[in-house]
Short mmCIF file of C-alpha atoms in Angstrom, two decimals:
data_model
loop_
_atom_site.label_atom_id
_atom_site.label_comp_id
_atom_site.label_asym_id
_atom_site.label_seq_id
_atom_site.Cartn_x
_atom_site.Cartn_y
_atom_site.Cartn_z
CA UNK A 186 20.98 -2.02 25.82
CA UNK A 187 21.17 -6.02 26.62
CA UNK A 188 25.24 -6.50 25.59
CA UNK A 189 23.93 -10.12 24.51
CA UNK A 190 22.15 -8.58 21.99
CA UNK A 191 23.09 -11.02 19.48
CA UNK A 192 22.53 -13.60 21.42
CA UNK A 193 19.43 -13.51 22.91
CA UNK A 194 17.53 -12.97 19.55
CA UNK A 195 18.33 -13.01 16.09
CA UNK A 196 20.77 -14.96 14.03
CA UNK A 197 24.53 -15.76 15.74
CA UNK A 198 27.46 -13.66 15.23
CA UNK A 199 29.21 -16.64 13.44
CA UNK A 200 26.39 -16.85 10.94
CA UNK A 201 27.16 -18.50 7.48
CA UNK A 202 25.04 -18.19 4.37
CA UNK A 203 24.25 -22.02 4.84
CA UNK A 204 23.25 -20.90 8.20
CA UNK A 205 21.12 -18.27 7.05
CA UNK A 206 19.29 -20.59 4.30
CA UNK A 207 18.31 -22.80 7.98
CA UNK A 208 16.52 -19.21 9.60
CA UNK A 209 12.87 -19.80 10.39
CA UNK A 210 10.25 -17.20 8.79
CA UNK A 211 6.96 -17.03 9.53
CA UNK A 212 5.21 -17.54 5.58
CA UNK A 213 2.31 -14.72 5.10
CA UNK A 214 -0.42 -14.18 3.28
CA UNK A 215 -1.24 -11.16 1.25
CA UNK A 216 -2.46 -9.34 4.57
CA UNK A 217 0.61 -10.12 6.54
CA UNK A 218 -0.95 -12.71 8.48
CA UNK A 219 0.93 -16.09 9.37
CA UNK A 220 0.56 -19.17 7.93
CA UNK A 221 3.11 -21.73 8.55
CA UNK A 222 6.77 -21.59 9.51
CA UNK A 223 9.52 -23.00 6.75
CA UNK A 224 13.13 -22.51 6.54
CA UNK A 225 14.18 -19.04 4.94
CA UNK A 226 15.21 -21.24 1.77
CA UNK A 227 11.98 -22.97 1.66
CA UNK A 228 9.89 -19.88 1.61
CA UNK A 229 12.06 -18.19 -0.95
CA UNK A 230 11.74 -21.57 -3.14
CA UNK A 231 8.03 -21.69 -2.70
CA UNK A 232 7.81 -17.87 -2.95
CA UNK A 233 6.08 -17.31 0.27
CA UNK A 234 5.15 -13.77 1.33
CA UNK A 235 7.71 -13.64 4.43
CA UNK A 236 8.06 -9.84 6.65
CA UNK A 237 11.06 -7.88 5.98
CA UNK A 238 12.55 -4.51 7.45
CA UNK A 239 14.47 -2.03 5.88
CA UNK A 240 16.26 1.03 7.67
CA UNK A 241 17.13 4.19 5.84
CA UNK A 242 19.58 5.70 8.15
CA UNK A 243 20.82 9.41 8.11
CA UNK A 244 23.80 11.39 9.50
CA UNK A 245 23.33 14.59 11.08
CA UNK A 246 23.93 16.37 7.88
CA UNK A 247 20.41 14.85 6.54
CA UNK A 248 22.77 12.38 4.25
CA UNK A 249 21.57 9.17 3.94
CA UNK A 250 23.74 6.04 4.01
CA UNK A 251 23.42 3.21 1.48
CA UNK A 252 25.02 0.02 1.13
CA UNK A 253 26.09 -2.24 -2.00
CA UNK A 254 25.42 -5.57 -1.24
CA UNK A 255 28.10 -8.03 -1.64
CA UNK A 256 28.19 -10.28 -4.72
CA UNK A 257 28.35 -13.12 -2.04
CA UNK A 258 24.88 -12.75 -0.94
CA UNK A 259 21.70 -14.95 -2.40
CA UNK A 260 20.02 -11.77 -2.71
CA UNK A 261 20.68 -8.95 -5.32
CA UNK A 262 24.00 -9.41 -5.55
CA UNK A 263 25.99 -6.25 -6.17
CA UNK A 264 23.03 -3.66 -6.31
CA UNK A 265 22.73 -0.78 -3.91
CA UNK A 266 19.96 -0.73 -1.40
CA UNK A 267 18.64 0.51 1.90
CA UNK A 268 21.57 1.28 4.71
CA UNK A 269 20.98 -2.20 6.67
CA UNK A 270 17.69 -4.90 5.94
CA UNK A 271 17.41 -8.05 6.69
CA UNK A 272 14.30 -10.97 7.52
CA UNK A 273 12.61 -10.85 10.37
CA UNK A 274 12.72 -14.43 12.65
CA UNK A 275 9.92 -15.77 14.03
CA UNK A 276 8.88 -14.40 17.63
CA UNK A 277 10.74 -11.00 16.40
CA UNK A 278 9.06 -8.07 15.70
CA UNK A 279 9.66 -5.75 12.92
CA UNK A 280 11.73 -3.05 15.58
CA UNK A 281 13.60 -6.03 17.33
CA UNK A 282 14.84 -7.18 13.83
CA UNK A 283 15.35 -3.64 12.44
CA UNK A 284 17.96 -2.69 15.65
CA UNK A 285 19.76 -6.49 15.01
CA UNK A 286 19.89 -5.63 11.49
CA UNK A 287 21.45 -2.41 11.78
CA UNK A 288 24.03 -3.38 14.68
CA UNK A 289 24.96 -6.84 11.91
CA UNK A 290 25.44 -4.86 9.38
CA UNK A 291 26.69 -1.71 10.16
CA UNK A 292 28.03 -1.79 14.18
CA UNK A 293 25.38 1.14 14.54
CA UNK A 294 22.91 1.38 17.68
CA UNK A 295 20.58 4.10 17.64
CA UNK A 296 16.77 4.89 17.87
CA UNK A 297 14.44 3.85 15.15
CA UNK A 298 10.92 5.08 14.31
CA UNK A 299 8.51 3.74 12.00
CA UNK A 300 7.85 5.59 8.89
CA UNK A 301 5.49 3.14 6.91
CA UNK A 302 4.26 -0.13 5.91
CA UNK A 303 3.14 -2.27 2.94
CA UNK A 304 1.52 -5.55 2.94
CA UNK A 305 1.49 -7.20 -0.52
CA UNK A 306 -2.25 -6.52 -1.27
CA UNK A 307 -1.21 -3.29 -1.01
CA UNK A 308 0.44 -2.64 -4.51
CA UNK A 309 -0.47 -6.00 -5.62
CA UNK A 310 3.03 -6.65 -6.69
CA UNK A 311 5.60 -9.37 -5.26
CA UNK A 312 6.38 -6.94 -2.49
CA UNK A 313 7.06 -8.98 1.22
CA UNK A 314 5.32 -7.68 4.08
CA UNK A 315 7.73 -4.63 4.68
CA UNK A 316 8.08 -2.15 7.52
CA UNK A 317 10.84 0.73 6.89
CA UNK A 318 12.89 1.84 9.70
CA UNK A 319 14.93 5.31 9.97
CA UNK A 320 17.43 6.90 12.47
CA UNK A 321 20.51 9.04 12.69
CA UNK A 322 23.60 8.67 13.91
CA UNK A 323 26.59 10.43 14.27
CA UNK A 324 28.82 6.98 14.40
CA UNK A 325 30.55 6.12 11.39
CA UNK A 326 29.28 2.85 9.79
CA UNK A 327 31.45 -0.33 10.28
CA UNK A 328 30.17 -2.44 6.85
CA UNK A 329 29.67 -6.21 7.58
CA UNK A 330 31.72 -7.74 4.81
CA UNK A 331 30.47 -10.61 4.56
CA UNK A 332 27.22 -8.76 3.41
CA UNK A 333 28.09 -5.64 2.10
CA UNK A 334 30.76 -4.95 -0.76
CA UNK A 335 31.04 -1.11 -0.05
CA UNK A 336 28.92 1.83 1.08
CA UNK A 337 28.54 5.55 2.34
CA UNK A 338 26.73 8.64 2.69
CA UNK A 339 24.98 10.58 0.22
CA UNK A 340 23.21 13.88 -0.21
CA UNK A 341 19.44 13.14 -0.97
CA UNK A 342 19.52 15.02 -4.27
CA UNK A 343 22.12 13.05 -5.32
CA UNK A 344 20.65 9.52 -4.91
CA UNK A 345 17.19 10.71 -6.27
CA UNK A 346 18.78 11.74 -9.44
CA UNK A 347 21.14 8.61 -9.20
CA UNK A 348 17.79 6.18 -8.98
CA UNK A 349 15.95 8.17 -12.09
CA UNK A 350 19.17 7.67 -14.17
CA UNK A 351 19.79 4.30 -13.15
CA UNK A 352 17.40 2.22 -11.43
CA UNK A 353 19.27 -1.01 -12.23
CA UNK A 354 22.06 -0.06 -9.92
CA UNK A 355 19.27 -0.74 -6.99
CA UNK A 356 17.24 -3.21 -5.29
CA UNK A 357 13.86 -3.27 -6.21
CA UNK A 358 12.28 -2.88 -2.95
CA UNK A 359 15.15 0.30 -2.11
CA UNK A 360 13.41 1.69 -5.42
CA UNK A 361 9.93 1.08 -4.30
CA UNK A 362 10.67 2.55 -0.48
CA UNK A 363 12.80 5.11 -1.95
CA UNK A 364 9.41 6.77 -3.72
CA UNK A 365 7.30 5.52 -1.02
CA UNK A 366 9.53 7.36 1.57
CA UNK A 367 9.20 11.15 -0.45
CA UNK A 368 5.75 10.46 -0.82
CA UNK A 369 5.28 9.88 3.13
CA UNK A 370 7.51 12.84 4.50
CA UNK A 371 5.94 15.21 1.92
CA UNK A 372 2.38 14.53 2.99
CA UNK A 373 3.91 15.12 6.82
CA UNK A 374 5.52 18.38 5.39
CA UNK A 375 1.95 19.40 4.03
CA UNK A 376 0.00 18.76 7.24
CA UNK A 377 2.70 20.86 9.17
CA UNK A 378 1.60 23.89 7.67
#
């Protein structure tokens, strides 16, 4: 790995959430495809369709690690969510983003595969263009406070029944990829057979 990670792409280490509001996004249409670049808080004014990543990332005891976002953030402030997420710059691609994400958030390096993605046209729902991410590590997380209030590993049973009994305690799109995800590794388990 480049040790300039952070600076060669993706946002500074000093970053501010006035800084952040400056990012540029690529605005998409319901396909994914480009069509102009604005400011991140242009696009979320204007509610642009804009690509996001999210990374669902597991220790080696199949727990997986989620994050409650600080009440500082401009985005779901206080809910639980995926282990690290974040918007994807222009000239990034959904992996590049995903590994600056994770290494921002959490201090964690490690490899990431692709396990789906959903375009808005896809649930016709205000859904971003979204790719999920997951890994496993066997680093302990080192939570960015500036962007996350708390966080830890859980035992899979325990967050599914966690989500049915409360939803509101998560994000919307951590819901969403949370049913998404089951869905995906259960058709997987199926063709194995």
């Amino acid at each position: 790995m480049n040790k300039n990670f952070n600076n060669k792409k993706g946002r500074k280490v000093k970053e501010t959430p006035e800084s952040r509001k400056r990012e540029l996004l690529e605005a998409v249409d319901e396909n994914c495809n480009p069509i102009t670049i604005l400011k991140r808080e242009e696009i979320h004014q204007k509610g642009y369709f804009h690509k996001t990543v999210h990374i669902f990332l597991f220790n080696k005891e199949g727990e997986i690690y989620l994050q409650k976002k600080s009440k500082l953030v401009e985005e779901n402030p206080g809910l639980w969510t995926s282990s690290a997420s974040g918007h994807v710059l222009v000239g990034e691609s959904f992996l590049t983003t995903a590994q600056r994400e994770l290494k921002e958030e959490l201090s964690i390096r490690t490899k990431l595969e692709e396990v789906l993605r959903i375009a808005p046209k896809d649930l016709n729902n205000d859904i971003d263009c979204l790719v999920l991410f997951t890994g496993t590590t066997s680093k302990t997380p080192k939570p960015n406070p500036l962007e996350i209030e708390t966080g830890g590993f859980f035992p899979l049973e325990k967050v599914d029944k966690w989500v049915q009994k409360n939803p509101e305690d998560f994000t919307f799109s951590f819901r969403l990829l949370w049913q998404l995800y089951w869905k995906v590794m259960t058709q997987k388990a199926l063709k194995g057979r």
